[in-house]
mmCIF file of C-alpha atoms in Angstrom:
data_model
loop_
_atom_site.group_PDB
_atom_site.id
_atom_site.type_symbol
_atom_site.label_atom_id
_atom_site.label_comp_id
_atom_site.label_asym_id
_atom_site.label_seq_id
_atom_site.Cartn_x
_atom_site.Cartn_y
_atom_site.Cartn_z
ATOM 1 C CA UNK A 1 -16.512 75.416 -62.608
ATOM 2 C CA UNK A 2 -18.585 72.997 -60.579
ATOM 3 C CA UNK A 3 -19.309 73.740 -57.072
ATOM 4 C CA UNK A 4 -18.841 71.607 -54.094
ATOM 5 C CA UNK A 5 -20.493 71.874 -50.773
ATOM 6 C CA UNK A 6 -20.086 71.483 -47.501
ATOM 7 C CA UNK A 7 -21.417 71.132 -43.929
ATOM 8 C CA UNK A 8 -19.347 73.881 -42.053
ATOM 9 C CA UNK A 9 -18.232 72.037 -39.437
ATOM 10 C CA UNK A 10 -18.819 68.531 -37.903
ATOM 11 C CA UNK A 11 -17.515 66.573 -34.437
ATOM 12 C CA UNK A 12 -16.431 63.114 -33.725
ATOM 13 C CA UNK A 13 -15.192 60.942 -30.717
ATOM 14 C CA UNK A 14 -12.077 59.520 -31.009
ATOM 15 C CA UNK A 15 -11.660 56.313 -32.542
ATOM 16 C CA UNK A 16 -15.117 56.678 -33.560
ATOM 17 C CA UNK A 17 -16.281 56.529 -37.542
ATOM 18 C CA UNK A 18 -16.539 59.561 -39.419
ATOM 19 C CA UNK A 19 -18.592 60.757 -42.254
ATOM 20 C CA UNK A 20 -17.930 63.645 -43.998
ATOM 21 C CA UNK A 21 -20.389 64.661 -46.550
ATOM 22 C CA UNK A 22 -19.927 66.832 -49.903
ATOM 23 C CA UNK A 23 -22.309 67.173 -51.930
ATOM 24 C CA UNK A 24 -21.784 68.150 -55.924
ATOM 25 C CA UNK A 25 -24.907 68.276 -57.674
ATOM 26 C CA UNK A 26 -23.406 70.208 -60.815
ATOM 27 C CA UNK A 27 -20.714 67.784 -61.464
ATOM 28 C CA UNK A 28 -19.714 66.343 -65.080
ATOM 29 C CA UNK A 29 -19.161 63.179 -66.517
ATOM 30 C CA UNK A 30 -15.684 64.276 -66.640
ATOM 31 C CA UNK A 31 -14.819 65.403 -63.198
ATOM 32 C CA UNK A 32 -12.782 63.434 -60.431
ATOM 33 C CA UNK A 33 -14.421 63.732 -57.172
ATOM 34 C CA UNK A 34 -10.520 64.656 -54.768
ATOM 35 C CA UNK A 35 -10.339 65.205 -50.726
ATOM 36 C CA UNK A 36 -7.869 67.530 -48.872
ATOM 37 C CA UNK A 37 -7.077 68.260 -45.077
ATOM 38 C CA UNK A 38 -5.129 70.810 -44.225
ATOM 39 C CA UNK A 39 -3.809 70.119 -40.547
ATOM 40 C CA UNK A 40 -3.116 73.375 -38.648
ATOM 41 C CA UNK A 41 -0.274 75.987 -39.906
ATOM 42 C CA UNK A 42 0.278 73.402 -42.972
ATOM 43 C CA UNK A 43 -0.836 73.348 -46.437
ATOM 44 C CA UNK A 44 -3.517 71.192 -47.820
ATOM 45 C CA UNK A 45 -2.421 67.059 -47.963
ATOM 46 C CA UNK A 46 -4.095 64.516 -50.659
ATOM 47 C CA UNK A 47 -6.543 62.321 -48.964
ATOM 48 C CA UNK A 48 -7.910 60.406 -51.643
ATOM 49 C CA UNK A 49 -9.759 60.611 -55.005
ATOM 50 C CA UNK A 50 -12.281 58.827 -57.697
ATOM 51 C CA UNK A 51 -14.431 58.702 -60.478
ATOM 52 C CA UNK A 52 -17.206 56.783 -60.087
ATOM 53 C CA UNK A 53 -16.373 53.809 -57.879
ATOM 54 C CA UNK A 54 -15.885 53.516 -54.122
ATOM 55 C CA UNK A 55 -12.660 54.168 -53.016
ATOM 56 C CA UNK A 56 -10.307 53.273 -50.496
ATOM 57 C CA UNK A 57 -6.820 54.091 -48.866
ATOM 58 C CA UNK A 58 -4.430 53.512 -46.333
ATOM 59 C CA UNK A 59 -6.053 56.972 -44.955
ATOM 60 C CA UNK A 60 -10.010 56.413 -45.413
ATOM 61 C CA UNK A 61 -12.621 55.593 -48.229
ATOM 62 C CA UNK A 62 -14.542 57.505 -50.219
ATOM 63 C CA UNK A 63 -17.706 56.284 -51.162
ATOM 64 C CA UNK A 64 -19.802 57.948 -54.691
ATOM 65 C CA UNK A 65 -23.011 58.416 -55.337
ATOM 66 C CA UNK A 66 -24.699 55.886 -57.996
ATOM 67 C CA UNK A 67 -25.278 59.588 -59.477
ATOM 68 C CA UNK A 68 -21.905 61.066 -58.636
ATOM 69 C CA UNK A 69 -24.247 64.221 -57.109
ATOM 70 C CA UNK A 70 -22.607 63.634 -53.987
ATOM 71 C CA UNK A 71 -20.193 61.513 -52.419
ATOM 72 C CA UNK A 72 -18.807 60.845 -48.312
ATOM 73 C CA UNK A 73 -15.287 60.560 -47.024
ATOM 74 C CA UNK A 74 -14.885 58.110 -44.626
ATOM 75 C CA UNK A 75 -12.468 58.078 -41.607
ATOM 76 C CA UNK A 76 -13.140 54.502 -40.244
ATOM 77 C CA UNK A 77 -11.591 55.297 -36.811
ATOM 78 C CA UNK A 78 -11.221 58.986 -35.552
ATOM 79 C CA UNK A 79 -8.026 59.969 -34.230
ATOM 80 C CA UNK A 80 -6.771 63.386 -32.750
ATOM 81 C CA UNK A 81 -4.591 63.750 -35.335
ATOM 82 C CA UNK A 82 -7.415 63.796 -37.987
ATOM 83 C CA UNK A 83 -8.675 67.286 -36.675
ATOM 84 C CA UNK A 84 -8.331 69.629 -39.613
ATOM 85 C CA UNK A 85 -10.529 71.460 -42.198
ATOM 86 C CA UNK A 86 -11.696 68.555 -45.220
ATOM 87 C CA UNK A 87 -11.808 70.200 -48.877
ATOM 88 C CA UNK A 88 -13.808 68.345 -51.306
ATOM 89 C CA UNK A 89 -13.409 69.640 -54.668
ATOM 90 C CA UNK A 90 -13.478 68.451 -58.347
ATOM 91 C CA UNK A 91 -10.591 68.067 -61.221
ATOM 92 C CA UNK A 92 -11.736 68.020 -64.619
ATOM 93 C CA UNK A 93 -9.618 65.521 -66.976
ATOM 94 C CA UNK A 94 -11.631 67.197 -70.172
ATOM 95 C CA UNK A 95 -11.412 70.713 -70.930
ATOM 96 C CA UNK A 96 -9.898 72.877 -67.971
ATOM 97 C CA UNK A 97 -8.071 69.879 -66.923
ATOM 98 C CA UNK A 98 -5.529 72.087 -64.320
ATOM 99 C CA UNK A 99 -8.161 74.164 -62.839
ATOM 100 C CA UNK A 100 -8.813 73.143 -59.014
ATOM 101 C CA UNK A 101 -11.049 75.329 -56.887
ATOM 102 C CA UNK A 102 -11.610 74.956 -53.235
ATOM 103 C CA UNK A 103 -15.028 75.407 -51.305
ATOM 104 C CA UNK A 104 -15.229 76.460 -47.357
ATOM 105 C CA UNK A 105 -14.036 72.851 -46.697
ATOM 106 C CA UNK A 106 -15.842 71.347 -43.481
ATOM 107 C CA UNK A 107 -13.752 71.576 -40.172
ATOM 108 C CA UNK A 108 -13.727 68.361 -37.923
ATOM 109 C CA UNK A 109 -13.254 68.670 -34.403
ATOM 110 C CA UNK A 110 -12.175 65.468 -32.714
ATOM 111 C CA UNK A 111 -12.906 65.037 -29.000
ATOM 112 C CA UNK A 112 -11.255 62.510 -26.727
ATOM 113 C CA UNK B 1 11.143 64.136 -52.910
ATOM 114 C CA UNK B 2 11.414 66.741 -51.146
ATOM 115 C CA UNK B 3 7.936 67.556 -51.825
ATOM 116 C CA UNK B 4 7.068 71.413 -53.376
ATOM 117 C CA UNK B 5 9.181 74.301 -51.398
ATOM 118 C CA UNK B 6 8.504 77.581 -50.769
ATOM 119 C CA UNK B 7 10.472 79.959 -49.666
ATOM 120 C CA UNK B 8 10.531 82.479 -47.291
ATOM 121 C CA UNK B 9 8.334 80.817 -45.094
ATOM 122 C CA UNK B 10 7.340 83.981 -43.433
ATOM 123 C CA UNK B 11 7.433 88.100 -44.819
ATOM 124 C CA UNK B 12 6.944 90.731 -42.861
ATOM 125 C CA UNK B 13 7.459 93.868 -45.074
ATOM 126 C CA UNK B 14 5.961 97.451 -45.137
ATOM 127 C CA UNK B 15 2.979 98.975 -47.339
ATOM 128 C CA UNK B 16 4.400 99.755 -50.518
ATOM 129 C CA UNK B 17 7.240 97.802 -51.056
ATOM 130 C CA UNK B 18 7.650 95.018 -53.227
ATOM 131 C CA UNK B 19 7.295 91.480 -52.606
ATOM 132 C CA UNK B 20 8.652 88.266 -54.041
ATOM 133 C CA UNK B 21 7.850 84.704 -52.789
ATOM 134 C CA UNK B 22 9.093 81.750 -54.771
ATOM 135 C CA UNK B 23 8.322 78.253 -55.714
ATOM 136 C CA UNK B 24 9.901 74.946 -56.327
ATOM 137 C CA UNK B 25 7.860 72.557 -57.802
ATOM 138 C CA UNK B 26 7.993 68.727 -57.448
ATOM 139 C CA UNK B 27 10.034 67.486 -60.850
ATOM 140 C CA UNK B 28 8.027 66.319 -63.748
ATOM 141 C CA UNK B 29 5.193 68.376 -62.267
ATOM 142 C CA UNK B 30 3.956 69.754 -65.478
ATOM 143 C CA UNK B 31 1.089 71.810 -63.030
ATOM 144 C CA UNK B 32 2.036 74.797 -61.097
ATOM 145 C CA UNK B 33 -0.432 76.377 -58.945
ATOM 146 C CA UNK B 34 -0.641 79.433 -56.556
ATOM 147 C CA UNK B 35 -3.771 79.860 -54.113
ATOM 148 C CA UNK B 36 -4.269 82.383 -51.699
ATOM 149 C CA UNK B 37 -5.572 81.662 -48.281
ATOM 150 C CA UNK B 38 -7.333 84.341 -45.620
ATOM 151 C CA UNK B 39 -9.636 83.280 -43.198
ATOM 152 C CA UNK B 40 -12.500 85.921 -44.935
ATOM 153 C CA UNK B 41 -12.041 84.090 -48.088
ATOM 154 C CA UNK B 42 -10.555 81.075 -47.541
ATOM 155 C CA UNK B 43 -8.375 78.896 -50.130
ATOM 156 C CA UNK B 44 -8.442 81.125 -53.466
ATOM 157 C CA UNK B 45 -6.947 79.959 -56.788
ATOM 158 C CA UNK B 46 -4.618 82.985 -58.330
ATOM 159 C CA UNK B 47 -3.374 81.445 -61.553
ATOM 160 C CA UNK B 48 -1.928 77.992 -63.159
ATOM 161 C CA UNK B 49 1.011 77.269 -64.957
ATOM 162 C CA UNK B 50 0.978 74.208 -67.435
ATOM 163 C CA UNK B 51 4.408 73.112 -69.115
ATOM 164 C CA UNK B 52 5.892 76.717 -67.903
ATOM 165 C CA UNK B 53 2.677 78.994 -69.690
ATOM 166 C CA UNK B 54 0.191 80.534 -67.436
ATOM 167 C CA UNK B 55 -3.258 79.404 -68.168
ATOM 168 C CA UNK B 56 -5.775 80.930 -66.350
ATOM 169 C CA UNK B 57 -4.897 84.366 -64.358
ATOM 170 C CA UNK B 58 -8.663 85.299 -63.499
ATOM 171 C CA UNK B 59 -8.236 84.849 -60.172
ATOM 172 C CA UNK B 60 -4.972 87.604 -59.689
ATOM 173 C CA UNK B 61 -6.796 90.193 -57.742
ATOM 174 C CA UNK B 62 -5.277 92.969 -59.733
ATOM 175 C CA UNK B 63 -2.297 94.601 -61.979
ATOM 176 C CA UNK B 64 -0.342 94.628 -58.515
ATOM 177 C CA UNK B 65 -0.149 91.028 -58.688
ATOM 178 C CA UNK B 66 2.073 89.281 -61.297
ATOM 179 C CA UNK B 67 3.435 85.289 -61.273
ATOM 180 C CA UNK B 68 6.220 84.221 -63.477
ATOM 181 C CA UNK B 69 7.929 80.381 -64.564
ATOM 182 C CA UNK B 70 10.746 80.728 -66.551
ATOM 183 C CA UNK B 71 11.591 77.447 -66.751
ATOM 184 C CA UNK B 72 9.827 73.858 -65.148
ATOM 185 C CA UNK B 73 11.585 74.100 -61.771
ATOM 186 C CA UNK B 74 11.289 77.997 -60.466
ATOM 187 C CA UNK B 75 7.907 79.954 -60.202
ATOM 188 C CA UNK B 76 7.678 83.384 -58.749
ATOM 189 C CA UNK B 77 4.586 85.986 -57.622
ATOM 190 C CA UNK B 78 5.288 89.233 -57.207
ATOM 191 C CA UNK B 79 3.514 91.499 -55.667
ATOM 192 C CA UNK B 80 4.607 95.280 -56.336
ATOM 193 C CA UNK B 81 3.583 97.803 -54.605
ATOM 194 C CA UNK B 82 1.780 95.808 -51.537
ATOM 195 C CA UNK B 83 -0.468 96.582 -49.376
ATOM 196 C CA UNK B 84 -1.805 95.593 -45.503
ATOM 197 C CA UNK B 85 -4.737 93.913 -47.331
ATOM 198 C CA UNK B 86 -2.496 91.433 -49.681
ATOM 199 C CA UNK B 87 -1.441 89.802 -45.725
ATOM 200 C CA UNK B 88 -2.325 86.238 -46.045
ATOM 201 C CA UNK B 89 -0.729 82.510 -46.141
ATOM 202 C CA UNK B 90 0.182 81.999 -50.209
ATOM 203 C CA UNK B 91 0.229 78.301 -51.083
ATOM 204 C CA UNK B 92 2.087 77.302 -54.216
ATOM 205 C CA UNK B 93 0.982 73.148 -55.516
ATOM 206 C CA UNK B 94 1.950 70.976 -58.100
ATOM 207 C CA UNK B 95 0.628 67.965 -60.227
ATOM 208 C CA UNK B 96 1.434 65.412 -62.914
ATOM 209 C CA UNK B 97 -0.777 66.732 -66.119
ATOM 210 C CA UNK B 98 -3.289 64.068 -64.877
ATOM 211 C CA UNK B 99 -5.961 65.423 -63.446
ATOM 212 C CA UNK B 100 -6.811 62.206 -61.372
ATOM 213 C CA UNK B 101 -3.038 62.920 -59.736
ATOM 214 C CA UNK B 102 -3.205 64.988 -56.468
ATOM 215 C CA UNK B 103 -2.073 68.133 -55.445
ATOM 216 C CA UNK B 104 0.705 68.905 -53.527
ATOM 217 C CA UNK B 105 1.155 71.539 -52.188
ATOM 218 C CA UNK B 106 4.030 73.153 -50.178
ATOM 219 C CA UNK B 107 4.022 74.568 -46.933
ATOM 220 C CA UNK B 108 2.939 78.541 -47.217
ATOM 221 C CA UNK B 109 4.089 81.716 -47.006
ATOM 222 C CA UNK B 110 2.936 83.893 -44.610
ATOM 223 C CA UNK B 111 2.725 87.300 -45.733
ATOM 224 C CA UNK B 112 2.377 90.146 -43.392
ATOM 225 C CA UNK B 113 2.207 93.461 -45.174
ATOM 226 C CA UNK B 114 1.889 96.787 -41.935
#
Protein backbone atom coordinates (compact mmCIF):
# COMPACT_ATOMS: atom_id res chain seq x y z
CA UNK A 1 0.00 0.00 0.00
CA UNK A 2 1.33 3.52 -0.32
CA UNK A 3 2.45 5.31 2.67
CA UNK A 4 1.51 8.68 3.85
CA UNK A 5 3.35 10.90 6.20
CA UNK A 6 3.03 13.16 8.61
CA UNK A 7 4.39 15.93 10.87
CA UNK A 8 3.38 14.61 14.42
CA UNK A 9 1.90 17.40 15.64
CA UNK A 10 1.46 21.12 14.66
CA UNK A 11 -0.19 24.49 16.52
CA UNK A 12 -2.25 27.31 15.32
CA UNK A 13 -3.93 30.57 16.69
CA UNK A 14 -7.34 30.81 16.37
CA UNK A 15 -8.82 32.17 13.41
CA UNK A 16 -5.48 31.98 12.01
CA UNK A 17 -4.65 29.84 8.55
CA UNK A 18 -3.57 26.44 8.80
CA UNK A 19 -1.41 24.19 6.80
CA UNK A 20 -1.25 20.79 7.28
CA UNK A 21 1.26 18.94 5.31
CA UNK A 22 1.30 15.12 4.07
CA UNK A 23 3.55 14.09 2.13
CA UNK A 24 3.13 10.74 -0.28
CA UNK A 25 6.03 10.20 -2.31
CA UNK A 26 5.03 6.47 -3.27
CA UNK A 27 1.69 7.33 -4.55
CA UNK A 28 0.08 5.94 -7.96
CA UNK A 29 -1.51 7.30 -10.79
CA UNK A 30 -4.47 5.67 -9.43
CA UNK A 31 -4.75 6.80 -5.89
CA UNK A 32 -7.13 9.59 -4.40
CA UNK A 33 -5.30 11.75 -2.08
CA UNK A 34 -8.58 11.75 1.25
CA UNK A 35 -8.35 13.83 4.76
CA UNK A 36 -9.87 12.73 8.14
CA UNK A 37 -10.17 14.39 11.70
CA UNK A 38 -11.18 12.60 14.31
CA UNK A 39 -12.44 15.15 17.08
CA UNK A 40 -11.98 13.75 20.62
CA UNK A 41 -13.94 10.40 21.84
CA UNK A 42 -15.44 10.31 18.08
CA UNK A 43 -14.60 8.42 15.09
CA UNK A 44 -12.80 9.73 12.12
CA UNK A 45 -15.13 12.52 9.86
CA UNK A 46 -14.48 13.09 5.89
CA UNK A 47 -12.75 16.31 5.35
CA UNK A 48 -12.20 16.35 1.83
CA UNK A 49 -10.57 14.48 -1.11
CA UNK A 50 -8.88 14.66 -4.84
CA UNK A 51 -7.04 13.46 -7.58
CA UNK A 52 -4.98 15.72 -9.05
CA UNK A 53 -6.57 19.17 -8.87
CA UNK A 54 -6.91 21.64 -6.00
CA UNK A 55 -9.70 21.17 -4.00
CA UNK A 56 -12.07 22.93 -2.00
CA UNK A 57 -15.03 22.61 0.57
CA UNK A 58 -17.33 24.14 2.77
CA UNK A 59 -14.64 22.74 5.47
CA UNK A 60 -11.09 23.69 3.85
CA UNK A 61 -9.02 23.09 0.56
CA UNK A 62 -6.72 20.81 -0.33
CA UNK A 63 -4.15 21.79 -2.52
CA UNK A 64 -1.85 18.77 -4.79
CA UNK A 65 1.31 18.68 -5.78
CA UNK A 66 1.97 19.27 -9.72
CA UNK A 67 3.59 15.68 -8.86
CA UNK A 68 0.89 14.39 -6.54
CA UNK A 69 4.18 13.47 -4.08
CA UNK A 70 2.62 15.52 -1.60
CA UNK A 71 -0.24 17.59 -1.04
CA UNK A 72 -1.53 20.38 2.09
CA UNK A 73 -4.88 20.67 3.76
CA UNK A 74 -5.89 23.92 4.29
CA UNK A 75 -8.02 25.34 7.20
CA UNK A 76 -8.41 29.02 6.01
CA UNK A 77 -9.44 30.25 9.52
CA UNK A 78 -8.58 28.18 12.73
CA UNK A 79 -11.23 27.61 15.09
CA UNK A 80 -11.27 25.71 18.53
CA UNK A 81 -13.38 23.36 17.24
CA UNK A 82 -10.84 22.25 14.54
CA UNK A 83 -8.48 20.71 17.29
CA UNK A 84 -8.25 17.04 16.45
CA UNK A 85 -5.74 14.51 14.99
CA UNK A 86 -5.71 15.04 10.67
CA UNK A 87 -5.30 11.54 8.76
CA UNK A 88 -4.12 11.83 5.31
CA UNK A 89 -4.28 8.67 3.55
CA UNK A 90 -4.80 7.27 -0.02
CA UNK A 91 -7.82 5.16 -1.80
CA UNK A 92 -6.94 3.31 -4.74
CA UNK A 93 -9.86 3.27 -7.52
CA UNK A 94 -7.61 0.42 -9.51
CA UNK A 95 -6.77 -2.74 -8.00
CA UNK A 96 -7.37 -2.83 -4.08
CA UNK A 97 -9.97 -0.30 -4.58
CA UNK A 98 -11.55 -0.86 -0.67
CA UNK A 99 -8.33 -0.94 1.07
CA UNK A 100 -7.81 2.36 3.30
CA UNK A 101 -4.88 2.51 5.69
CA UNK A 102 -4.26 5.19 8.18
CA UNK A 103 -0.77 6.77 9.14
CA UNK A 104 -0.02 8.50 12.77
CA UNK A 105 -2.24 11.37 11.47
CA UNK A 106 -0.81 14.89 12.66
CA UNK A 107 -2.53 16.36 15.87
CA UNK A 108 -3.43 20.18 15.75
CA UNK A 109 -3.58 22.05 18.78
CA UNK A 110 -5.50 25.29 18.48
CA UNK A 111 -4.73 28.09 20.95
CA UNK A 112 -6.95 31.07 21.64
CA UNK B 1 -29.19 8.79 7.53
CA UNK B 2 -28.54 7.88 10.48
CA UNK B 3 -25.02 7.57 9.60
CA UNK B 4 -23.09 3.88 10.44
CA UNK B 5 -24.09 2.51 14.16
CA UNK B 6 -22.39 0.58 16.40
CA UNK B 7 -23.46 -0.93 19.11
CA UNK B 8 -22.60 -1.35 22.43
CA UNK B 9 -20.90 1.74 22.65
CA UNK B 10 -18.89 0.60 25.55
CA UNK B 11 -17.77 -3.38 26.89
CA UNK B 12 -16.38 -4.03 29.83
CA UNK B 13 -16.02 -7.88 30.06
CA UNK B 14 -13.50 -10.30 31.74
CA UNK B 15 -10.32 -12.20 30.21
CA UNK B 16 -11.61 -15.07 28.53
CA UNK B 17 -14.94 -14.53 27.65
CA UNK B 18 -16.31 -13.89 24.44
CA UNK B 19 -17.04 -10.76 22.77
CA UNK B 20 -19.40 -9.53 20.11
CA UNK B 21 -19.68 -5.90 18.82
CA UNK B 22 -21.89 -5.18 15.85
CA UNK B 23 -22.29 -2.98 12.90
CA UNK B 24 -24.85 -1.21 10.87
CA UNK B 25 -23.74 0.09 7.85
CA UNK B 26 -25.04 3.16 5.93
CA UNK B 27 -27.55 1.54 3.04
CA UNK B 28 -26.17 1.02 -0.37
CA UNK B 29 -22.76 0.99 1.31
CA UNK B 30 -21.34 -1.80 -0.68
CA UNK B 31 -17.84 -1.22 1.74
CA UNK B 32 -17.71 -2.45 5.21
CA UNK B 33 -14.75 -1.77 7.22
CA UNK B 34 -13.47 -2.53 10.81
CA UNK B 35 -10.23 -0.67 12.21
CA UNK B 36 -8.83 -0.95 15.44
CA UNK B 37 -7.63 2.00 17.37
CA UNK B 38 -4.97 2.02 20.58
CA UNK B 39 -2.98 4.81 21.30
CA UNK B 40 0.46 2.33 20.81
CA UNK B 41 -0.73 1.64 17.40
CA UNK B 42 -3.04 3.94 16.42
CA UNK B 43 -5.93 3.50 13.66
CA UNK B 44 -5.37 -0.25 12.35
CA UNK B 45 -7.34 -1.76 9.44
CA UNK B 46 -8.70 -5.49 10.55
CA UNK B 47 -10.54 -6.60 7.44
CA UNK B 48 -13.07 -5.32 4.53
CA UNK B 49 -16.19 -6.51 3.40
CA UNK B 50 -17.25 -5.75 -0.31
CA UNK B 51 -20.94 -6.70 -1.44
CA UNK B 52 -21.16 -8.95 1.95
CA UNK B 53 -17.50 -11.12 1.12
CA UNK B 54 -14.54 -10.34 3.18
CA UNK B 55 -11.66 -9.24 1.14
CA UNK B 56 -8.69 -8.72 2.85
CA UNK B 57 -8.34 -10.24 6.60
CA UNK B 58 -4.43 -9.62 6.92
CA UNK B 59 -4.79 -7.29 9.35
CA UNK B 60 -7.00 -9.73 12.10
CA UNK B 61 -4.36 -10.08 14.69
CA UNK B 62 -5.05 -13.73 15.12
CA UNK B 63 -7.50 -16.98 15.03
CA UNK B 64 -9.15 -15.24 18.20
CA UNK B 65 -10.46 -12.68 16.02
CA UNK B 66 -13.26 -13.47 13.50
CA UNK B 67 -15.79 -10.74 11.51
CA UNK B 68 -18.89 -11.89 9.84
CA UNK B 69 -21.76 -10.04 7.16
CA UNK B 70 -24.44 -12.13 6.49
CA UNK B 71 -26.27 -9.97 4.62
CA UNK B 72 -25.62 -5.90 3.36
CA UNK B 73 -27.02 -4.33 6.54
CA UNK B 74 -25.46 -6.38 9.76
CA UNK B 75 -21.63 -6.99 10.30
CA UNK B 76 -20.26 -8.61 13.37
CA UNK B 77 -16.46 -9.21 15.03
CA UNK B 78 -16.09 -11.54 17.41
CA UNK B 79 -13.62 -11.91 19.51
CA UNK B 80 -13.52 -15.40 21.45
CA UNK B 81 -11.67 -16.00 24.02
CA UNK B 82 -10.40 -12.20 24.82
CA UNK B 83 -7.91 -10.96 26.42
CA UNK B 84 -6.72 -7.51 28.54
CA UNK B 85 -4.57 -6.79 25.44
CA UNK B 86 -7.60 -6.86 22.70
CA UNK B 87 -8.88 -3.38 25.08
CA UNK B 88 -9.16 -0.72 22.54
CA UNK B 89 -11.84 1.69 20.68
CA UNK B 90 -13.09 -0.66 17.43
CA UNK B 91 -14.34 1.56 14.61
CA UNK B 92 -16.59 -0.03 12.03
CA UNK B 93 -16.90 2.50 8.34
CA UNK B 94 -18.64 2.32 5.30
CA UNK B 95 -18.44 3.52 1.58
CA UNK B 96 -20.15 3.59 -1.81
CA UNK B 97 -17.83 1.05 -4.06
CA UNK B 98 -16.20 4.36 -5.24
CA UNK B 99 -13.16 4.79 -3.97
CA UNK B 100 -13.23 8.68 -4.43
CA UNK B 101 -16.50 8.39 -1.85
CA UNK B 102 -15.51 8.91 1.86
CA UNK B 103 -15.55 6.95 4.75
CA UNK B 104 -17.84 7.00 7.35
CA UNK B 105 -17.37 5.76 10.03
CA UNK B 106 -19.49 5.21 13.22
CA UNK B 107 -18.86 6.18 16.56
CA UNK B 108 -16.61 3.24 18.40
CA UNK B 109 -16.71 0.75 20.68
CA UNK B 110 -14.80 0.85 23.54
CA UNK B 111 -13.61 -2.37 24.60
CA UNK B 112 -12.26 -2.97 28.00
CA UNK B 113 -11.17 -6.54 28.50
CA UNK B 114 -9.66 -6.95 32.88
Amino acid sequence: DAKTTQPNSMESNEEEPVHLPCNHSTISGTDYIHWYRQLPSQGPEYVIHGLTSNVNNRMASLAIAEDRKSSTLILHRATLRDAAVYYCILRDYNTNAGKSTFGDGTTLTVKP
Amino acid sequence: DAGVIQSPRHEVTEMGQEVTLRCKPISGHDYLFWYRQTMMRGLELLIYFNNNVPIDDSGMPEDRFSAKMPNASFSTLKIQPSEPRDSAVYFCASSPDRPNSPLHFGNGTRLTVT
